[in-house]
JSON list of C-alpha atoms in Angstrom, two decimals:
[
{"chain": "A", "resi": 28, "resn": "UNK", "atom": "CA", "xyz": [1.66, 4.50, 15.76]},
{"chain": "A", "resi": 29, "resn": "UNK", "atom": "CA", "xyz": [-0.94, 6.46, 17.79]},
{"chain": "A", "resi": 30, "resn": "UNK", "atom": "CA", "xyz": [-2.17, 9.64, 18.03]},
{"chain": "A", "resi": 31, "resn": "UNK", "atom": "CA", "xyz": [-3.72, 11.98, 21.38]},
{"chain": "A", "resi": 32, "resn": "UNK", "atom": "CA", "xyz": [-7.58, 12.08, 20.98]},
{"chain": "A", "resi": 33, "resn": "UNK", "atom": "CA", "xyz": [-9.14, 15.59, 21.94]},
{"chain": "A", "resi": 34, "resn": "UNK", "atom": "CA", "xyz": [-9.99, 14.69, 25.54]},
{"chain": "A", "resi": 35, "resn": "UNK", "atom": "CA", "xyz": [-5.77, 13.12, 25.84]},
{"chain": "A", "resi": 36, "resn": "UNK", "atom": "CA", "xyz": [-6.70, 9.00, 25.40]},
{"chain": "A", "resi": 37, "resn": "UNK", "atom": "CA", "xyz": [-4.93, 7.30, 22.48]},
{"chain": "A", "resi": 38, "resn": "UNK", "atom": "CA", "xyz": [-6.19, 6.74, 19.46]},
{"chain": "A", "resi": 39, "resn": "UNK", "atom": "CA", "xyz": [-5.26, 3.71, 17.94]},
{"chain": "A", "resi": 40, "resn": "UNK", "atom": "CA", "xyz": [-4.58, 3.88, 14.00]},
{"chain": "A", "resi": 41, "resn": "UNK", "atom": "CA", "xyz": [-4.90, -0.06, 13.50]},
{"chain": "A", "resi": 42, "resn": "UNK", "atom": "CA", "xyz": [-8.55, 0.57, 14.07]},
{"chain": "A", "resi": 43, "resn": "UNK", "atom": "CA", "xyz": [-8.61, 3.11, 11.23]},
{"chain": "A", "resi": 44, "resn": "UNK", "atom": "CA", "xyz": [-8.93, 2.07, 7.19]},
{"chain": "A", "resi": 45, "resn": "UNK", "atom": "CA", "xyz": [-5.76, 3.62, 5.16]},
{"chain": "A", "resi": 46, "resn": "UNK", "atom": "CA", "xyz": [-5.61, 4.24, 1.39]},
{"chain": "A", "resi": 47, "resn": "UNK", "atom": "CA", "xyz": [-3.16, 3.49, -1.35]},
{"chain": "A", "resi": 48, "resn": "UNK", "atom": "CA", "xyz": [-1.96, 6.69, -3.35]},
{"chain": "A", "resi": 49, "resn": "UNK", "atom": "CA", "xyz": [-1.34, 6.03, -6.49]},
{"chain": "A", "resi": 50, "resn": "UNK", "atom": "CA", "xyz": [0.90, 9.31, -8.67]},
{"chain": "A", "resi": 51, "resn": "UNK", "atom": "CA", "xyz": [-0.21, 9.38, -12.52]},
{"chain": "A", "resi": 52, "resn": "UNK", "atom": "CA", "xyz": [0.86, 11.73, -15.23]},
{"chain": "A", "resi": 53, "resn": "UNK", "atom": "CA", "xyz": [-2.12, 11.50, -17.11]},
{"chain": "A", "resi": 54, "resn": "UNK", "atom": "CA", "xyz": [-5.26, 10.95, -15.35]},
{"chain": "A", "resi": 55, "resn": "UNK", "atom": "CA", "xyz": [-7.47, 10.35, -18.35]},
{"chain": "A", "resi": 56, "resn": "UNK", "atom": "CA", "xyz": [-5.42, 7.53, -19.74]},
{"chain": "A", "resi": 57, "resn": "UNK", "atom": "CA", "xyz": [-4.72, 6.08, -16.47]},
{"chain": "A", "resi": 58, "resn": "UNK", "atom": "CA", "xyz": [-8.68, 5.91, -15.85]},
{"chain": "A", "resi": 59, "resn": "UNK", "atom": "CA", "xyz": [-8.68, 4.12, -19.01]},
{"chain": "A", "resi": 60, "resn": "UNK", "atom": "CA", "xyz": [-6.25, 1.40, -17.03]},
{"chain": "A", "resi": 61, "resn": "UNK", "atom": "CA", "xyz": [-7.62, 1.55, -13.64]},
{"chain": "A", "resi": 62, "resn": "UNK", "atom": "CA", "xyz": [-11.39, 1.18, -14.69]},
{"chain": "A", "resi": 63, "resn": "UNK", "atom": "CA", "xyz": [-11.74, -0.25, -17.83]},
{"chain": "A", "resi": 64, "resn": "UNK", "atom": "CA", "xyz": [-8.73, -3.21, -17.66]},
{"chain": "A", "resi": 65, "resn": "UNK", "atom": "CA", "xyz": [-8.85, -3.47, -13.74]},
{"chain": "A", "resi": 66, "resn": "UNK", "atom": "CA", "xyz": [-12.37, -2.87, -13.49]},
{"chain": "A", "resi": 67, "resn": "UNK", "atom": "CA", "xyz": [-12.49, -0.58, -10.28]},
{"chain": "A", "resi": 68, "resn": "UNK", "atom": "CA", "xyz": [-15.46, 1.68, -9.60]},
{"chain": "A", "resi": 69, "resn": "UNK", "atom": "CA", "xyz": [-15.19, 5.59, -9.00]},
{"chain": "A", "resi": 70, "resn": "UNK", "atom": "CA", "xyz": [-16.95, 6.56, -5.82]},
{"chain": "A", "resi": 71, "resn": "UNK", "atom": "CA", "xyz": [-15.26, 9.95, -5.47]},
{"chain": "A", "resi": 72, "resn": "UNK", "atom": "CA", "xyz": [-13.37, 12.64, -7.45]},
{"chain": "A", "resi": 73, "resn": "UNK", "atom": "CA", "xyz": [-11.56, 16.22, -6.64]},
{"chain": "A", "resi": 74, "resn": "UNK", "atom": "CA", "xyz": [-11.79, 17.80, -9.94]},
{"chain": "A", "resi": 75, "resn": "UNK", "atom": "CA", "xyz": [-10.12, 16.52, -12.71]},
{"chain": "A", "resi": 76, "resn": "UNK", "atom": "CA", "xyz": [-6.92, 15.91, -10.83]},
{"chain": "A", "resi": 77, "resn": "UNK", "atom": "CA", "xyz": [-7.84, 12.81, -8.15]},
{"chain": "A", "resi": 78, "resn": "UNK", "atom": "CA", "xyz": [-10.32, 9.87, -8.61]},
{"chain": "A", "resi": 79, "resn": "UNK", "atom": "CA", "xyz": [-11.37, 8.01, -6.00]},
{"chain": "A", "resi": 80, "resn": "UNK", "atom": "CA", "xyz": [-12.04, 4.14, -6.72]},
{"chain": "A", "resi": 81, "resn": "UNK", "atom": "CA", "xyz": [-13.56, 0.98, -4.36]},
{"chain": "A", "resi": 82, "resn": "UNK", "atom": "CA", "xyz": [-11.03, -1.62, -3.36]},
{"chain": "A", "resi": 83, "resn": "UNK", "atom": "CA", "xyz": [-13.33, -4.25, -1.97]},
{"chain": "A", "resi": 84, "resn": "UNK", "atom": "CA", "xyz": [-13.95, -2.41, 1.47]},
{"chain": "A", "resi": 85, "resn": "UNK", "atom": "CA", "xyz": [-11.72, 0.25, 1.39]},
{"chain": "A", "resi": 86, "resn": "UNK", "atom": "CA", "xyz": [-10.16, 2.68, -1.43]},
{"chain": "A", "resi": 87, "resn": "UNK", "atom": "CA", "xyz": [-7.71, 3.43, -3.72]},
{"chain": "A", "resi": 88, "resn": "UNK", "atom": "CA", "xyz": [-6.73, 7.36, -4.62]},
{"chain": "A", "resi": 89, "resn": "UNK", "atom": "CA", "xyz": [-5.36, 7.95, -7.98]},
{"chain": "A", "resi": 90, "resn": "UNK", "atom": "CA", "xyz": [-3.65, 11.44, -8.44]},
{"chain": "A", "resi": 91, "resn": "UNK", "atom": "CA", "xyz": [-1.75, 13.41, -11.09]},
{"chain": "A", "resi": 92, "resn": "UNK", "atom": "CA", "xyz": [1.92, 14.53, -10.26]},
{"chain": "A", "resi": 93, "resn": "UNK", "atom": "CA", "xyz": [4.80, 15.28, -11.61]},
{"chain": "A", "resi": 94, "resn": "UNK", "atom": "CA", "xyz": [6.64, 12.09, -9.94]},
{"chain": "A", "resi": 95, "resn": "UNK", "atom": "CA", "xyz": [4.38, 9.70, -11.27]},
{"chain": "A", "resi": 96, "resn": "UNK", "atom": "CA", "xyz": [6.34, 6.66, -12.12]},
{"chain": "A", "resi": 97, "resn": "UNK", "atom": "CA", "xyz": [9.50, 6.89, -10.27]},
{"chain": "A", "resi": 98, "resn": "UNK", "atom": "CA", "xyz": [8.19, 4.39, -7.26]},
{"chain": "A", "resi": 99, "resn": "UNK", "atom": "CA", "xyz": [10.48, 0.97, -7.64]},
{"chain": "A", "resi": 100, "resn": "UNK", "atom": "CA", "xyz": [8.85, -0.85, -5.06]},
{"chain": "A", "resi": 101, "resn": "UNK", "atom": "CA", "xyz": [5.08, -2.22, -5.09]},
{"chain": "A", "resi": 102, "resn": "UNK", "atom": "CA", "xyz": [2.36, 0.45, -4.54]},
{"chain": "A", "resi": 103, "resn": "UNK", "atom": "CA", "xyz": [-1.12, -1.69, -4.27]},
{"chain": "A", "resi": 104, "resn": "UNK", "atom": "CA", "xyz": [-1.59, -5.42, -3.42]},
{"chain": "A", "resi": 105, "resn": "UNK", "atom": "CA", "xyz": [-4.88, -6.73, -4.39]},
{"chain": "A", "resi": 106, "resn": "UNK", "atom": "CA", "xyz": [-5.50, -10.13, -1.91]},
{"chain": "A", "resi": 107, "resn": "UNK", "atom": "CA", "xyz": [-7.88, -12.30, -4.18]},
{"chain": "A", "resi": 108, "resn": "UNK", "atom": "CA", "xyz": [-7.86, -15.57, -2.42]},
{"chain": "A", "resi": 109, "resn": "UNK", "atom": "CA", "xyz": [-8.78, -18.40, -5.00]},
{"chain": "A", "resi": 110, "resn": "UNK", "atom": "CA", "xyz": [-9.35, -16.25, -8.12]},
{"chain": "A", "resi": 111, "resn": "UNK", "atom": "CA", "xyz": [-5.54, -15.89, -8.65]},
{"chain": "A", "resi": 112, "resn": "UNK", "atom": "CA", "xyz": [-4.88, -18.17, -11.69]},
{"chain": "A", "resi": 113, "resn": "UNK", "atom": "CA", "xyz": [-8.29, -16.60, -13.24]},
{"chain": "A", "resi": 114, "resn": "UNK", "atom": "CA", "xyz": [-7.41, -12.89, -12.31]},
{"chain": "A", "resi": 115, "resn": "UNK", "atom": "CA", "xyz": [-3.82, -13.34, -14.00]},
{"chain": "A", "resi": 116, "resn": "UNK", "atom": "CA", "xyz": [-5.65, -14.84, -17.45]},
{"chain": "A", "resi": 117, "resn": "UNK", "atom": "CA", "xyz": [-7.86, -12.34, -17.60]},
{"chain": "A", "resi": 118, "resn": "UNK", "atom": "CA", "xyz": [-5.87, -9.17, -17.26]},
{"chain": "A", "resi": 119, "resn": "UNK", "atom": "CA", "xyz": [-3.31, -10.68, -19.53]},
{"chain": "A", "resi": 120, "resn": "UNK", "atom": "CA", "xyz": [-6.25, -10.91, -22.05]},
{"chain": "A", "resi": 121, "resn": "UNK", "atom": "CA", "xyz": [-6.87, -7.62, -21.60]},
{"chain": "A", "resi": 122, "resn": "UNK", "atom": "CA", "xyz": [-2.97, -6.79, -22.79]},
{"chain": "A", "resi": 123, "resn": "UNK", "atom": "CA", "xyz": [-1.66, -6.78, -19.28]},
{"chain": "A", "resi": 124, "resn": "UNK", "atom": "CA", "xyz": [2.32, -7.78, -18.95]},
{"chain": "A", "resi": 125, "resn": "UNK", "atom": "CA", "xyz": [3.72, -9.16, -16.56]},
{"chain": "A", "resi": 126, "resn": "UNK", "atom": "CA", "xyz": [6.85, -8.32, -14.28]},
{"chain": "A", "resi": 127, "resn": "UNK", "atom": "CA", "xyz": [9.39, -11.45, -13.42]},
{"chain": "A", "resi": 128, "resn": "UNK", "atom": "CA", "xyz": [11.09, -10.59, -10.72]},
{"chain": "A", "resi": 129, "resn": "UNK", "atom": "CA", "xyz": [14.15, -13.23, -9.57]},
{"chain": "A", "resi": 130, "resn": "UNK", "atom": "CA", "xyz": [13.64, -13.52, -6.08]},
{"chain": "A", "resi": 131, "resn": "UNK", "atom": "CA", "xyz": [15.06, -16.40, -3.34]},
{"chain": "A", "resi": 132, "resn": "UNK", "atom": "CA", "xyz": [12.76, -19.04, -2.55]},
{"chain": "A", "resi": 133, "resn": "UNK", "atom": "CA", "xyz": [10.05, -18.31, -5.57]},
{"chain": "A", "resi": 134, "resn": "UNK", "atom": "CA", "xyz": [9.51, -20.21, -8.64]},
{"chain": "A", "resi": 135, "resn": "UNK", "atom": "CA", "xyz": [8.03, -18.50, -11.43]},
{"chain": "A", "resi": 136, "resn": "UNK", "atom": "CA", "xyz": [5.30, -20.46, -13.20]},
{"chain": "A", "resi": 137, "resn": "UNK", "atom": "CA", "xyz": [4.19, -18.47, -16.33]},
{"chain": "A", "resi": 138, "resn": "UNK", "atom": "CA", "xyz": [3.36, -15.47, -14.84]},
{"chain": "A", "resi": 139, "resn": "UNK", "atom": "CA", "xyz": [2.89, -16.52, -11.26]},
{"chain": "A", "resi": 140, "resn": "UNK", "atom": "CA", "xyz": [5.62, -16.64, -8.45]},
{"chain": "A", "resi": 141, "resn": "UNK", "atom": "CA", "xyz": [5.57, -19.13, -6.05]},
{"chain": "A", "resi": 142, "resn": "UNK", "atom": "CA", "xyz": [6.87, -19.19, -2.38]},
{"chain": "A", "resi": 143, "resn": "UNK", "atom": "CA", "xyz": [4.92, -22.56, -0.83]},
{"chain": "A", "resi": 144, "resn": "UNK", "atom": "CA", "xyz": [1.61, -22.28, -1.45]},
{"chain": "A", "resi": 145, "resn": "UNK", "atom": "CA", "xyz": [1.96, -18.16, -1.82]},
{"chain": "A", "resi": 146, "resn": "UNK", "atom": "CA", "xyz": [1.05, -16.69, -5.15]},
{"chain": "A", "resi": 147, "resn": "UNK", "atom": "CA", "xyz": [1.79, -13.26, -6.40]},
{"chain": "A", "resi": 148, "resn": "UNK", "atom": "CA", "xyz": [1.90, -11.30, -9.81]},
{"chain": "A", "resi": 149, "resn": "UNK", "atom": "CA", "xyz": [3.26, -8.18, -10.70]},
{"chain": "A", "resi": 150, "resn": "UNK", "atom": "CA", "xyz": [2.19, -5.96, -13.28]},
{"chain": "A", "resi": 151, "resn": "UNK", "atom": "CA", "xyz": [2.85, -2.12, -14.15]},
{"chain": "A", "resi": 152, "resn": "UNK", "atom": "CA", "xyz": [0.11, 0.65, -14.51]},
{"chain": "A", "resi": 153, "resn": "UNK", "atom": "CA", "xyz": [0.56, 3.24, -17.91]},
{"chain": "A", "resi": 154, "resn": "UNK", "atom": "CA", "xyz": [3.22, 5.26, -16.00]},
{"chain": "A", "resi": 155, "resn": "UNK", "atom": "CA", "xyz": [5.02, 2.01, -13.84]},
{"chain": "A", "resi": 156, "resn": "UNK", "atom": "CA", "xyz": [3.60, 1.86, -10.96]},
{"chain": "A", "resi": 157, "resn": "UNK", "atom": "CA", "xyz": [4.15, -1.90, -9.67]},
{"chain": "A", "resi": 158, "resn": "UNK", "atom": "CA", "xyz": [0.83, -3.39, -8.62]},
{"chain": "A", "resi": 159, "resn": "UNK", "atom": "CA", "xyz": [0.67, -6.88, -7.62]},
{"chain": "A", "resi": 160, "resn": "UNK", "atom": "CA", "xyz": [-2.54, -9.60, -6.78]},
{"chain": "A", "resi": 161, "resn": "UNK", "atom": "CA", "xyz": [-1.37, -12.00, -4.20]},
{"chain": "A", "resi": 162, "resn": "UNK", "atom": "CA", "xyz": [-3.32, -15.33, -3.53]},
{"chain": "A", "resi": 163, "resn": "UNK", "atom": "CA", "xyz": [-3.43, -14.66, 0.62]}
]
């Protein structure tokens, strides 16, 4: 995808950083979630209707709307490398559930699917958004 820069040359939008949007009924409980279980920072708010939080170098936007929850599919991948197995026992310590999804070529060990030497867990925000850390 590209767009025309002012003086007509092509800007390239791999270059640029983009944001997941995450939709939330309630934005004081899901605060509660995002910062307190997850442990994400606020660097930014609009009011008391968006927060703003650090993802490692870029950023995650967390909104109230009406259609919060009705997303099916994944909306934030966290890539943690080696921490995986810690990251998984940790957040289920803090009362985090996971999703176990059956899905060709996984295996499911505890809460961990497997595809090679892939890792990835699912778990649900307060309203059901599906977030997921993934080993690479």
């Amino acid at each position: 995808m590209t767009c025309l820069s002012h003086d007509g040359g092509l800007i390239m939008l791999s270059n640029k950083n983009a944001l997941a949007n995450i939709a939330v009924k309630n934005l004081e409980i899901s605060r509660k979630f995002y910062e307190t279980i997850l442990g994400l920072e606020v660097i930014g708010s609009v009011g008391e209707e968006v927060v703003v939080y650090r993802c490692g170098n870029a950023a995650m936007i967390v909104y109230q709307s009406q259609y919060a929850g009705t997303n099916k599919a994944t909306s934030a991948t966290w890539v943690v490398g080696e921490d995986m197995d810690v990251l998984v026992k940790e957040l289920k310590s803090k009362g985090v559930q996971f999703e176990h999804y059956d899905m060709p070529n996984t295996t499911l060990k505890g809460d961990i699917h497997f595809d090679g030497d892939m890792k990835v867990a699912w778990f649900k925000d307060p309203d059901g958004n599906i977030l997921n850390i993934i080993n690479k």
